[in-house]
Structures are given as structure tokens and as C-alpha cells.
C-alpha positions as a Python dict, from the first residue, in 0.01 Angstrom:
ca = {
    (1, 'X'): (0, 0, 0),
    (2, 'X'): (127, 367, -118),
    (3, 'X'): (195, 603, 204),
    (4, 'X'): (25, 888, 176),
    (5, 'X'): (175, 1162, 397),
    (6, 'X'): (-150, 1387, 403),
    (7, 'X'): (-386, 1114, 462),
    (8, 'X'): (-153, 985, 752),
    (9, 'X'): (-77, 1373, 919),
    (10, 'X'): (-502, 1389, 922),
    (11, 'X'): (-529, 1048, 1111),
    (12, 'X'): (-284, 1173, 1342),
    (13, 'X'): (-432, 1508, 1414),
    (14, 'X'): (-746, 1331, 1466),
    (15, 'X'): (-615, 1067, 1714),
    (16, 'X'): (-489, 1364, 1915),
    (17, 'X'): (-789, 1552, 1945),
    (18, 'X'): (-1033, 1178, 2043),
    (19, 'X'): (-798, 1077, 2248),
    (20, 'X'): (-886, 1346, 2530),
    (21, 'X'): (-1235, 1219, 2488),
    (22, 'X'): (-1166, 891, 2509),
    (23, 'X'): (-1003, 969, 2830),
    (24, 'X'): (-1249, 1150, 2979),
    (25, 'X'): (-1556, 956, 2846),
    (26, 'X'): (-1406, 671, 3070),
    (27, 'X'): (-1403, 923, 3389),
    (28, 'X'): (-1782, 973, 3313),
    (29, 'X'): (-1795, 578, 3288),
    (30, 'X'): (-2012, 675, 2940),
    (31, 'X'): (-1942, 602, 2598),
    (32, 'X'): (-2044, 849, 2291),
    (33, 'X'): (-2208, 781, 1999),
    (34, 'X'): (-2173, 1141, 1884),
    (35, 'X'): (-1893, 1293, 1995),
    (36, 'X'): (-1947, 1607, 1853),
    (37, 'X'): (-2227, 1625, 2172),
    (38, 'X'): (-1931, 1608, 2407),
    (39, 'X'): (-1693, 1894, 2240),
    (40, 'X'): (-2012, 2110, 2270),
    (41, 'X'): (-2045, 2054, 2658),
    (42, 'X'): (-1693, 2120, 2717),
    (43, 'X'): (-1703, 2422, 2506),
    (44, 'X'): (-1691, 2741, 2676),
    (45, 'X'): (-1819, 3113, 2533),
    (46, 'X'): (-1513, 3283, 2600),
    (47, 'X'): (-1349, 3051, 2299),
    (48, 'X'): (-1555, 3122, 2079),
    (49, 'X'): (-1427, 3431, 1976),
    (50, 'X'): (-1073, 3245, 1893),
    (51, 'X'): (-1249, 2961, 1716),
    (52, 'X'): (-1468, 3184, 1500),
    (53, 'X'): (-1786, 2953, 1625),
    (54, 'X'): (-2135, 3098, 1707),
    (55, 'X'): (-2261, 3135, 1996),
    (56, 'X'): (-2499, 2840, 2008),
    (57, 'X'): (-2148, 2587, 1997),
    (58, 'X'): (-2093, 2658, 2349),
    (59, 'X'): (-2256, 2480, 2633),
    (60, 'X'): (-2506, 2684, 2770),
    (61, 'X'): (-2774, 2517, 2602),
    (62, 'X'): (-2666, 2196, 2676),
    (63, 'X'): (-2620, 2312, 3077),
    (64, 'X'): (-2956, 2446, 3031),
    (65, 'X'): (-3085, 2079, 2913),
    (66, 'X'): (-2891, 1967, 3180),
    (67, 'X'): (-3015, 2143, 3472),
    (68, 'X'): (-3372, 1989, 3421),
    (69, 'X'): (-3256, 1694, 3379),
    (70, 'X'): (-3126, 1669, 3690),
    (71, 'X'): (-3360, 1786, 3883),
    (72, 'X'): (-3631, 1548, 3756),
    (73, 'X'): (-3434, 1257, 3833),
    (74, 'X'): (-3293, 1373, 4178),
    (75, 'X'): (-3665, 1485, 4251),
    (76, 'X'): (-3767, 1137, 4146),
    (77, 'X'): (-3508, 929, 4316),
    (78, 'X'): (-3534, 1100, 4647),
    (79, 'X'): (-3943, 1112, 4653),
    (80, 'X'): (-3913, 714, 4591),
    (81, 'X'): (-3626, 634, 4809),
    (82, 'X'): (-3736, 858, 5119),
    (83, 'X'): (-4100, 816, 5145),
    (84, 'X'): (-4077, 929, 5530),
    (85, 'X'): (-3947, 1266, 5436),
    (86, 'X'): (-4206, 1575, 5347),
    (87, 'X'): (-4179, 1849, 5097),
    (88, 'X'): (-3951, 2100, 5291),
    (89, 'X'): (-3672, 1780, 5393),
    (90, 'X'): (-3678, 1651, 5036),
    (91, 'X'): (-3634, 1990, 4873),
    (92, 'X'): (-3344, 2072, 5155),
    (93, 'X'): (-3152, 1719, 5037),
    (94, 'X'): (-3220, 1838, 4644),
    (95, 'X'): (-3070, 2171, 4644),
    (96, 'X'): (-2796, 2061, 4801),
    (97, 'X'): (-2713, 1753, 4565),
    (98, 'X'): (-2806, 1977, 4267),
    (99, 'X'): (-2596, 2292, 4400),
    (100, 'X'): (-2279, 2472, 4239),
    (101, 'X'): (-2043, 2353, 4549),
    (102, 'X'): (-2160, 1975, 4488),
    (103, 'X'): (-2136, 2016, 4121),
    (104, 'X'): (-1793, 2144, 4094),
    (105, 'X'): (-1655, 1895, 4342),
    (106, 'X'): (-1733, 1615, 4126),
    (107, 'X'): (-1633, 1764, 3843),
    (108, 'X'): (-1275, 1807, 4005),
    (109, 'X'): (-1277, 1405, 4118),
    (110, 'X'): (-1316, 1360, 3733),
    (111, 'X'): (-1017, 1640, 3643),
    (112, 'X'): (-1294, 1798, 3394),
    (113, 'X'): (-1081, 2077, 3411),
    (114, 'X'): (-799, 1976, 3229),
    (115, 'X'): (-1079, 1913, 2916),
    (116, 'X'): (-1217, 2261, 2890),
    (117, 'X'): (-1221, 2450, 2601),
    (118, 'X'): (-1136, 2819, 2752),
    (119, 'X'): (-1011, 3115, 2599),
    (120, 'X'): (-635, 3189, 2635),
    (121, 'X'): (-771, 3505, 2926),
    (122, 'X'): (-995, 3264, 3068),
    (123, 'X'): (-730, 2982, 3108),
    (124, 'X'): (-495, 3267, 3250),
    (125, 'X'): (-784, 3378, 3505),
    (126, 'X'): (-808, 3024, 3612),
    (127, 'X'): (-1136, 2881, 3440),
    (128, 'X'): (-1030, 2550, 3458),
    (129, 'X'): (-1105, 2545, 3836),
    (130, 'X'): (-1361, 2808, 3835),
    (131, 'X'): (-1714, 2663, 4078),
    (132, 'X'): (-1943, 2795, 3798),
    (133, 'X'): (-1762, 2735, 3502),
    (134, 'X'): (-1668, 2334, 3630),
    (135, 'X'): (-2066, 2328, 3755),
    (136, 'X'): (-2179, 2459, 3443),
    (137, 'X'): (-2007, 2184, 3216),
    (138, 'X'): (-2109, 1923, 3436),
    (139, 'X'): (-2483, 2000, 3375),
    (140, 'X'): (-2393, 2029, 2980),
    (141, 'X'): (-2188, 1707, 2976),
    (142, 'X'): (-2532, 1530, 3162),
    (143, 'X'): (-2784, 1732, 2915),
    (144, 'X'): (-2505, 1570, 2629),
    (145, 'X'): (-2583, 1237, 2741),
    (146, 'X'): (-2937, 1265, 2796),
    (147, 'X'): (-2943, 1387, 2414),
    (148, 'X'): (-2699, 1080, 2305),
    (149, 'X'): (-2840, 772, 2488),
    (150, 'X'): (-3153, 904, 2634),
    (151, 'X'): (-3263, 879, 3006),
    (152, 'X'): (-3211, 559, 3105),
    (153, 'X'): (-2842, 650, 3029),
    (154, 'X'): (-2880, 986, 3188),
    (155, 'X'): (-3031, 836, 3472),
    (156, 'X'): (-2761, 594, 3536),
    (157, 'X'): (-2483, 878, 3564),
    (158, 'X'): (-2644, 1062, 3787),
    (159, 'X'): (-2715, 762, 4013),
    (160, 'X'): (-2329, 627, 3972),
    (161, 'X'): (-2153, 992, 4010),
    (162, 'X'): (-2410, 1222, 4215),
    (163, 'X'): (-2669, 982, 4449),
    (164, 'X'): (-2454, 816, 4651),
    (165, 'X'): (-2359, 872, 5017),
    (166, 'X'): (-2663, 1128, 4989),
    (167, 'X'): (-2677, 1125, 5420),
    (168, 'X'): (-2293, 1211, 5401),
    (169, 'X'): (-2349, 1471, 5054),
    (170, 'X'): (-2659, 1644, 5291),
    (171, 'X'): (-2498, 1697, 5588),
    (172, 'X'): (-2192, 1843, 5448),
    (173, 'X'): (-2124, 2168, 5608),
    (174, 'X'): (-1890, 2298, 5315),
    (175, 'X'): (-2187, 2218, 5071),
    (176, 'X'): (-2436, 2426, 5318),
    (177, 'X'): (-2738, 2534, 5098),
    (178, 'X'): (-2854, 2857, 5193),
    (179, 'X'): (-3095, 2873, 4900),
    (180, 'X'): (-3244, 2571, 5043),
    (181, 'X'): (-3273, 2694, 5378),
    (182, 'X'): (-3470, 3006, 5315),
    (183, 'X'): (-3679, 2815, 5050),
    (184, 'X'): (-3796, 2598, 5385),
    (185, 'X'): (-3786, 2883, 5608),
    (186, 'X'): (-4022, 3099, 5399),
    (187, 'X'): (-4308, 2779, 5368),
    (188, 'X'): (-4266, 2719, 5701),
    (189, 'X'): (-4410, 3053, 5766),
    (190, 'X'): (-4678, 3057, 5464),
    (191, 'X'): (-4475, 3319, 5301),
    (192, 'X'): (-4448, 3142, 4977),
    (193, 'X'): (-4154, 3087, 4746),
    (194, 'X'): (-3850, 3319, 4694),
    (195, 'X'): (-3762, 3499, 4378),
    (196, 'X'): (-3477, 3596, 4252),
    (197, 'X'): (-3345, 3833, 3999),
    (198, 'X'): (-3026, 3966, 3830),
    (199, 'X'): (-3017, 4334, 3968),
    (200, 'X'): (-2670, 4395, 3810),
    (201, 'X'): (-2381, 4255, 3538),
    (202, 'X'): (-2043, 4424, 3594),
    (203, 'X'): (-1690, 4291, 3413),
    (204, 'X'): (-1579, 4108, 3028),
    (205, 'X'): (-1718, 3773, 3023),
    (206, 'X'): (-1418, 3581, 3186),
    (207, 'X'): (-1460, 3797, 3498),
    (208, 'X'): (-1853, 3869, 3518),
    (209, 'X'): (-1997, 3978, 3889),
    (210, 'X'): (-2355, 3905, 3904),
    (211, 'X'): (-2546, 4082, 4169),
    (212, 'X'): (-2922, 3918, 4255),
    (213, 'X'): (-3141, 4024, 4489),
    (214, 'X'): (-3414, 3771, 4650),
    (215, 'X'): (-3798, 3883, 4712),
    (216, 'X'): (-4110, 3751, 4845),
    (217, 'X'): (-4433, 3870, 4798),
    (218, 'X'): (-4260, 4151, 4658),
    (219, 'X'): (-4039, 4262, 4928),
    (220, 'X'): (-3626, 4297, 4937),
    (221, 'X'): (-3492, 4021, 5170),
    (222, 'X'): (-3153, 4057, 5021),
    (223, 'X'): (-2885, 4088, 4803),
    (224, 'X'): (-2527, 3868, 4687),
    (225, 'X'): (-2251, 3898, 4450),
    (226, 'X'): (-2063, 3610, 4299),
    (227, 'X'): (-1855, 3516, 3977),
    (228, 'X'): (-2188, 3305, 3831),
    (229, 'X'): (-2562, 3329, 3938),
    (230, 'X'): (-2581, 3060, 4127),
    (231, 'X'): (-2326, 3190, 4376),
    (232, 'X'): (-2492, 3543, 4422),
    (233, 'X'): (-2833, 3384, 4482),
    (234, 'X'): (-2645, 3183, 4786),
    (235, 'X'): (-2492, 3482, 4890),
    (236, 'X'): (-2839, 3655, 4890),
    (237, 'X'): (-3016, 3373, 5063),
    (238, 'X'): (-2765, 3393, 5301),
    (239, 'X'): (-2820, 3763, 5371),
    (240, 'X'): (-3203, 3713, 5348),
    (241, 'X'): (-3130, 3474, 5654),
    (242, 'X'): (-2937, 3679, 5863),
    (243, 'X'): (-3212, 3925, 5806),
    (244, 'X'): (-3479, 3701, 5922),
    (245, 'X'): (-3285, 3555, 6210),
    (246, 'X'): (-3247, 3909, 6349),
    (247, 'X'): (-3631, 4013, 6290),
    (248, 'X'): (-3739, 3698, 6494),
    (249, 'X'): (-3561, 3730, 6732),
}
């Protein structure tokens, strides 16, 4: 057989680029049939403006996917596997399996890190170990899988990588769900469910501070900052807490 140089230079160029997907498709313990699903969930928006790319190839639809995903099978797994446990305990146990700290610490047992596609500033700024950004991909690599293999499939990740130990994952003082506490706090006291909304965007895209402020029935109960949403809606639950703890007492 003639070598062809060209032919042989595209194999290789192609083996280098799978074989980081290979290697992290056996961290997730998942297999792809389209691969192309992956690359899209590990795809940040900051790259796109090197790659050329739209917006649509980066992950956020995929997280987006992701994120209700997740909470329908968490919601189901724990309502079937902790029929003892009302609506306040069971939503307590959810938002903190489902929450940015949780998230990001299994992404870092799996190194998804070292698989992002960041901008060069990004990289620089540390994105690769970022809460949101890991978080983020997480949800998009589950909404990937959900889209490649369906639920069953979907379901089976999140059972192997996020619903075990669940007493250990709940008690977990470093995972401490503030947004979860108020949530329970508020029904306790018939005051309904808390809002929240983006009050302010400050900062380029690889250093964003979101600022959110949290209301019920229309009233202020406070306000957070943090590098992604997620964190300044903790950090405003939190306040809203303090708040609340001082008024009753």
C-alpha cells in the first residue's frame, strides 16, 4: 500500500484531538455515539471568539438541558427512596445535591478541568477550576448524554456519580445550601416561594460579577454577589437569613 503523507498527518491530528475524549468519556464511565455532543459541553463562550464559532457551539444550552434533567431525576429518586421525608426535607436534600459547590466537586474528582475548552484570558484567570464554570459543564456534559443515549443512560450517571452517600453529601457543612434553607424557612411561615433576579452585570465575560437580589411577595430580603448566578443567589439567601434571624428574634 502507497503512504500517503496527508492522509496519515489527518489520522494523526485526529487521534490527538479523540484521544482526550476517550479519556475523559471513561471518567464519566459513558461512551459516545456522537462525539461532537461532548466537544459542545466542554465548550466554553469565551473561545468562541478564537475559534470563529457561534454562539450556540458553546454549552449553555446543553447546561440548560442539563439542569432539568437533573432535577427530575434527583426529585424522582429522592421522593421514591425517602418516602418518610415531606416536601420541605426533600427539597433541603435536592438543592444541596443539585448545587454549584456539589457540582464542581465532582467535576474536580473527574479532572474535567484539564478538558475545557477556555479562551487563552480565561485559562490565565483560572477557568479550569472556576465553581461555575466546572458546575456549568457538568450540567452540559449530563444534558449531552441525555441527548446521546436518552434517560435511562442519563439516569444511570447521575445515580453512579451524584446519588450516593446522599446522608454524608446532605450533611456536608462545606456544601451548606442557603438557598435551600430560606426556601424551607419561607413555607414554614406561609410566606411562599423566593424569587430571585439579576439586579446587576459588571466585568468582560471571563470575569462577570452578578449581583441578585431575592424577594417575596414583593419585598427585598436581600442581596449577593458572585462570579456566576448561582453563587450570588447563595450569597443573597444567606443575607435574606441573617435578616430574618435578626427580625425573629
Amino acid at each position: 500500500m502507497k503512504f500517503k503523507p496527508a492522509r496519515f498527518i489527518r489520522n494523526l491530528l485526529f487521534g490527538l484531538k479523540v484521544q482526550p475524549l476517550r479519556d475523559l468519556e471513561a471518567r464519566l464511565g459513558y461512551r459516545f455515539t456522537n462525539s461532537a455532543l461532548l466537544v459542545e459541553a466542554l465548550t466554553h463562550r469565551s473561545s468562541l471568539k478564537e475559534t470563529g464559532k457561534e454562539r450556540n457551539s458553546s454549552y449553555e444550552r446543553l447546561e440548560f438541558l442539563g439542569d432539568a434533567v437533573l432535577g427530575l431525576v434527583v426529585s424522582r429518586y429522592l421522593f421514591k427512596n425517602f418516602p418518610n421525608k415531606d416536601e420541605g426535607e426533600l427539597t433541603k436534600i435536592k438543592a444541596t445535591l443539585v448545587s454549584e459547590a456539589n457540582l464542581s466537586r465532582k467535576a474536580k474528582l473527574i479532572s474535567l478541568g484539564r478538558f475545557l475548552y477556555l479562551s487563552s484570558d480565561e485559562e490565565k484567570s483560572g477557568g479550569k477550576s472556576r465553581h461555575s464554570i466546572l458546575s456549568d459543564s457538568y450540567e452540559a456534559i449530563l444534558g449531552a448524554i441525555f441527548l446521546d443515549g436518552g434517560i435511562i443512560e442519563a439516569e444511570k450517571f447521575i445515580q453512579s456519580h451524584l446519588l450516593k452517600n446522599i446522608k454524608e453529601t446532605s450533611e456536608d457543612k462545606s456544601l451548606h445550601n442557603y438557598k435551600g434553607e430560606l426556601l424551607e424557612f419561607l413555607q414554614a411561615k406561609a410566606e411562599g416561594i423566593p424569587k430571585y433576579d439579576i439586579l446587576e452585570e459588571e466585568g468582560p465575560d471571563h470575569q462577570k460579577i452578578f449581583t441578585v437580589g431575592v424577594f417575596s411577595r414583593n419585598r427585598k430580603l436581600g442581596t449577593g454577589s458572585g462570579a456566576s448566578k448561582k453563587e450570588a443567589e447563595q450569597n443573597a439567601a444567606k443575607m435574606a437569613l441573617e435578616g430574618l434571624d435578626k427580625n425573629s428574634g
